[in-house]
Every structure is written in structure tokens, then in C-alpha cells.
Amino acid sequence: MAVKEILKNITGDFKIQLNDTQLNQFERYFELLVEWNEKMNLTAITDAEGVAVKHFADSLTFYNYIDVRQGAKIIDVGTGAGFPGIVLKIARPDIKLSLLDSLNKRLKFLQTVVDEIGIDAEIIHSRAEDGANKPELREKFDFAVSRAVAQLNVLSEYCMGYVRKGGYFIAMKGPEMNEEIERSLKAVKTLGGKIEDVYEFSLPCGGGERTILKIGKKNFIPKQYPRISAKIKSNPL
């Protein structure tokens, strides 16, 4: 079965409903992902159902829980193969999307996808901690989102610098987050944030348990953050 058919079937009860144009964009995205994955490491998941469930539908769950105004500015920090950023843009063409990654060859893949499926996105070559210290990016976004596997206290330091006061950092994580959340409370507060909501749910087709954390930016981030990567990793907040 084609990815677009699987995706249509499994997202029937999602808040965002995909039209035929969008489903075709997802089909082409899948084709490019598999094609490029043969020459560079983008994902371990390459079968149609796996990509539809664990990459596309997983990314789309963002909209099940997060309200996004028209034209919102969203940055996907450490986007990798474009999840969730490109998925969010396909589903909501009105958002202003930035994709940030440190690996140039991944950016070439992302540019190819953006061009081929006909969406607009700013593609930024930078390490997360460096980008958040650039005046043109610092505290300029309504949402920073990341599906990165780093612990939440570390991930927060990488991402919170992009979020404007009044905006949100959305961390898309796996299951059983209670201990990790407890360990991150100091970091989130130090960086000007507050965990407002924690959403736990199951992906369709046995895709596993997921957690989405909604962290509100209550205050400006202190000037000394984010620190250099070595300090973030060796001495997390």
C-alpha cells in the first residue's frame, strides 16, 4: 500500500485532515527519503508503514495538542531528515518554517525535498547552540520544536533560546517521561520557561507510546545561555 493511503487511513481522527495534494506531497517525500537514504544515513525506518506511522503521523500529532495561529514562525531544531518540520509545513502551508541542522549533506537533502514537493522553508546550517546566539534567530520564533533524543534538560538549553517571550518550546519525546521531567525543572526555569502541559498518547498501528511537552517561555533567556556544547553535555543544568 502506498504511503499516502496508509497515512490517510491512520490519521482519520487527527485534528488536521490532509487533502489529496498534501497526501501526494507526503508520497514524494517518502520516495526521496528512501532514495537518499541509500547514500547517507537519514533514518533506520524505510518501509512505507513505518515511515507513515513513526515519522509522518508521529510528527502530525503536534497539531492534535498544540494550537498554532495562522502564519506562526516555527523552527525545527536539529531537524535531521525533516521531522517534524517538513511534515508540519505540508499540513499547514501558512506557517513560516525554519529547518536547522549542523550537517551540510542533510541540508542538501532537505533543500531537495522542499523544492520537489513545492513548499517554502528557511534552511539554516548551524549547531543549535550557535544559532540561538545569533541576533537574527535569538528569541524570534513562536515555536521551537524538536524530536531530538537528548535529555530534556539538555534539549531545553539547545532550544529555548529560539523562542520569543510568550512562545513555546515543544519537545516531542518517547514514553515514561516523569523522571526526566523532574530532572529538567531547574533547567527549564533557569532558561525562562515553565512546563505547562504534558500529553501522553499512543501512535496508531502499534507505533509505540509518545509524549509531547508544552513549555511556555515566560521570561527572556539569560544572556549566558545557551553555553557551548561541551559545557551543556558535561554540566547540564
Coordinates of C-alpha atoms in Angstrom, one line a residue:
M1 CA 0.0 0.0 0.0
A2 CA 1.2 3.5 -0.8
V3 CA 2.4 5.8 2.0
K4 CA -0.4 8.3 1.1
E5 CA -3.1 5.6 1.5
I6 CA -1.7 4.4 4.8
L7 CA -1.4 8.0 6.1
K8 CA -4.9 8.8 5.1
N9 CA -6.2 5.7 6.9
I10 CA -4.4 6.2 10.1
T11 CA -5.0 10.0 10.6
G12 CA -8.7 9.9 10.1
D13 CA -9.3 11.0 13.7
F14 CA -6.5 13.6 13.8
K15 CA -7.3 17.3 14.1
I16 CA -5.6 18.0 10.8
Q17 CA -7.1 16.4 7.8
L18 CA -4.9 16.0 4.7
N19 CA -6.2 16.7 1.2
D20 CA -5.0 14.9 -2.0
T21 CA -2.3 17.5 -2.8
Q22 CA -0.8 17.1 0.7
L23 CA -1.0 13.3 0.6
N24 CA 0.8 13.4 -2.8
Q25 CA 3.5 15.6 -1.2
F26 CA 4.0 13.0 1.6
E27 CA 4.3 10.3 -1.1
R28 CA 7.1 12.2 -2.8
Y29 CA 8.8 13.0 0.5
F30 CA 8.8 9.2 1.2
E31 CA 10.3 8.4 -2.2
L32 CA 13.1 11.0 -1.7
L33 CA 13.8 9.7 1.8
V34 CA 14.3 6.2 0.7
E35 CA 16.3 7.2 -2.4
W36 CA 18.7 9.5 -0.4
N37 CA 18.9 7.0 2.5
E38 CA 20.8 4.7 0.2
K39 CA 23.8 7.1 0.1
M40 CA 23.5 8.7 3.6
N41 CA 22.1 7.8 7.0
L42 CA 18.8 9.6 7.3
T43 CA 16.6 7.0 9.0
A44 CA 16.6 3.4 10.1
I45 CA 12.9 3.2 9.1
T46 CA 12.3 2.9 5.4
D47 CA 9.2 0.7 4.9
A48 CA 6.0 2.5 3.9
E49 CA 4.0 1.7 7.0
G50 CA 6.9 2.5 9.3
V51 CA 7.5 5.9 7.8
A52 CA 3.8 6.7 7.6
V53 CA 3.3 5.8 11.3
K54 CA 6.6 6.6 13.1
H55 CA 7.7 9.7 11.1
F56 CA 4.7 11.3 9.4
A57 CA 1.8 10.5 11.7
D58 CA 4.1 11.0 14.8
S59 CA 5.0 14.4 13.6
L60 CA 1.4 15.3 12.8
T61 CA 0.4 14.6 16.4
F62 CA 1.8 18.0 17.2
Y63 CA -1.4 19.6 15.8
N64 CA -3.6 17.3 17.9
Y65 CA -2.3 19.0 21.1
I66 CA -0.8 22.4 20.1
D67 CA -2.8 25.3 18.8
V68 CA -0.9 27.2 16.1
R69 CA -2.1 30.6 14.9
Q70 CA -2.1 31.5 11.2
G71 CA 1.4 32.4 9.9
A72 CA 3.2 31.3 13.1
K73 CA 7.0 31.2 13.0
I74 CA 8.3 27.6 13.8
I75 CA 11.9 26.4 13.9
D76 CA 12.7 22.7 13.9
V77 CA 16.0 22.4 15.9
G78 CA 18.2 19.5 14.8
T79 CA 15.7 18.6 12.1
G80 CA 17.7 15.7 10.6
A81 CA 15.6 14.3 7.8
G82 CA 12.9 17.0 8.3
F83 CA 10.8 15.6 11.1
P84 CA 8.7 17.1 12.3
G85 CA 9.3 20.4 10.5
I86 CA 8.6 19.5 6.9
V87 CA 5.5 17.5 8.0
L88 CA 4.2 20.4 9.9
K89 CA 4.6 22.7 6.8
I90 CA 2.9 20.2 4.5
A91 CA -0.1 20.0 6.8
R92 CA -0.2 23.8 7.5
P93 CA 1.3 25.7 4.5
D94 CA 0.6 29.0 6.2
I95 CA 3.3 28.5 8.9
K96 CA 6.7 30.1 8.4
L97 CA 9.1 27.3 8.8
S98 CA 12.9 27.2 9.5
L99 CA 14.8 24.0 9.5
L100 CA 18.1 24.0 11.4
D101 CA 20.8 21.3 11.3
S102 CA 24.5 21.1 11.7
L103 CA 25.2 18.6 8.9
N104 CA 25.5 20.1 5.4
K105 CA 24.7 16.9 3.5
R106 CA 21.4 16.7 5.4
L107 CA 20.6 20.2 4.4
K108 CA 21.1 19.3 0.7
F109 CA 18.5 16.6 1.2
L110 CA 16.1 19.0 2.9
Q111 CA 16.5 21.5 0.1
T112 CA 15.8 18.8 -2.5
V113 CA 12.6 17.8 -0.6
V114 CA 11.4 21.4 -0.2
D115 CA 12.0 22.1 -3.9
E116 CA 10.4 18.8 -5.1
I117 CA 7.2 19.0 -3.1
G118 CA 6.8 22.7 -3.5
I119 CA 6.9 24.2 -0.1
D120 CA 8.8 27.2 1.3
A121 CA 11.3 26.8 4.2
E122 CA 14.3 28.7 5.5
I123 CA 17.2 26.1 5.7
I124 CA 19.8 27.0 8.3
H125 CA 23.3 25.5 8.6
S126 CA 24.2 25.8 12.3
R127 CA 24.8 24.0 15.5
A128 CA 21.8 24.5 17.8
E129 CA 23.8 26.4 20.5
D130 CA 25.4 28.7 17.9
G131 CA 22.2 29.6 16.1
A132 CA 20.4 30.5 19.4
N133 CA 23.1 33.2 20.0
K134 CA 22.7 34.8 16.6
P135 CA 20.7 38.1 16.8
E136 CA 18.5 37.2 13.8
L137 CA 17.4 33.9 15.4
R138 CA 17.5 34.5 19.1
E139 CA 14.0 34.7 20.7
K140 CA 12.4 35.3 17.2
F141 CA 10.1 32.3 16.9
D142 CA 6.6 31.5 18.2
F143 CA 7.6 27.8 18.5
A144 CA 10.8 25.8 18.7
V145 CA 10.2 22.1 18.2
S146 CA 12.5 19.2 18.4
R147 CA 12.2 15.4 18.2
A148 CA 15.8 15.0 19.4
V149 CA 16.7 12.2 21.7
A150 CA 18.7 14.3 24.2
Q151 CA 17.5 14.5 27.8
L152 CA 15.0 17.3 28.3
N153 CA 17.3 19.5 30.5
V154 CA 19.9 19.4 27.7
L155 CA 17.4 19.8 24.9
S156 CA 15.9 22.8 26.6
E157 CA 19.2 24.6 26.6
Y158 CA 19.6 23.9 22.9
C159 CA 16.1 25.1 22.0
M160 CA 14.8 27.7 24.4
G161 CA 17.0 30.5 23.0
Y162 CA 15.0 30.5 19.8
V163 CA 11.6 31.1 21.5
R164 CA 10.2 34.5 21.9
K165 CA 8.7 35.5 25.2
G166 CA 5.2 34.3 25.2
G167 CA 6.0 31.5 22.7
Y168 CA 6.6 27.8 23.3
F169 CA 9.2 25.1 23.1
I170 CA 7.5 21.8 22.1
A171 CA 9.5 18.7 22.9
M172 CA 8.3 15.5 21.1
K173 CA 9.6 12.6 23.2
G174 CA 9.1 8.9 24.0
P175 CA 7.2 7.2 26.9
E176 CA 7.7 7.3 30.6
M177 CA 8.9 10.9 31.0
N178 CA 8.2 11.5 34.7
E179 CA 11.7 11.2 36.0
E180 CA 13.2 13.1 33.0
I181 CA 10.7 15.9 33.6
E182 CA 11.6 16.1 37.3
R183 CA 15.3 16.4 36.4
S184 CA 14.6 19.2 33.9
L185 CA 12.5 21.5 36.1
K186 CA 15.5 23.6 37.2
A187 CA 16.9 23.9 33.7
V188 CA 13.5 24.9 32.2
K189 CA 13.0 27.6 34.9
T190 CA 16.6 28.9 34.6
L191 CA 16.0 29.3 30.8
G192 CA 12.9 31.3 31.3
G193 CA 10.4 28.6 30.8
K194 CA 7.6 26.6 32.5
I195 CA 6.2 23.2 31.7
E196 CA 2.6 23.9 31.0
D197 CA 1.2 20.6 29.7
V198 CA 2.3 17.0 29.2
Y199 CA 0.4 15.0 26.7
E200 CA 0.8 11.2 26.6
F201 CA -0.7 9.1 23.8
S202 CA -0.2 6.0 21.6
L203 CA 0.6 6.1 17.9
P204 CA -1.7 4.2 15.5
C205 CA -0.8 0.7 14.2
G206 CA 1.2 -0.2 17.4
G207 CA 3.7 2.6 16.6
G208 CA 4.5 3.0 20.3
E209 CA 3.9 5.4 23.2
R210 CA 4.8 9.1 22.8
T211 CA 4.9 12.2 25.0
I212 CA 4.6 15.9 23.9
L213 CA 5.7 18.5 26.3
K214 CA 4.5 22.1 26.0
I215 CA 6.9 24.5 27.6
G216 CA 5.9 28.2 27.8
K217 CA 8.5 30.9 27.5
K218 CA 7.7 33.2 30.5
N219 CA 10.9 35.3 30.6
F220 CA 13.7 36.2 28.3
I221 CA 16.6 33.7 28.4
P222 CA 19.6 34.9 30.4
K223 CA 22.4 36.2 28.2
Q224 CA 24.9 33.4 29.1
Y225 CA 22.7 30.7 27.6
P226 CA 23.0 28.6 25.6
R227 CA 26.5 27.7 26.6
I228 CA 29.0 25.9 24.3
S229 CA 28.0 22.3 23.5
A230 CA 30.8 20.7 25.6
K231 CA 29.5 22.5 28.8
I232 CA 25.9 21.7 28.1
K233 CA 26.8 18.0 27.8
S234 CA 29.3 17.8 30.7
N235 CA 27.5 20.0 33.1
P236 CA 23.8 20.0 32.3
L237 CA 21.5 22.5 34.1

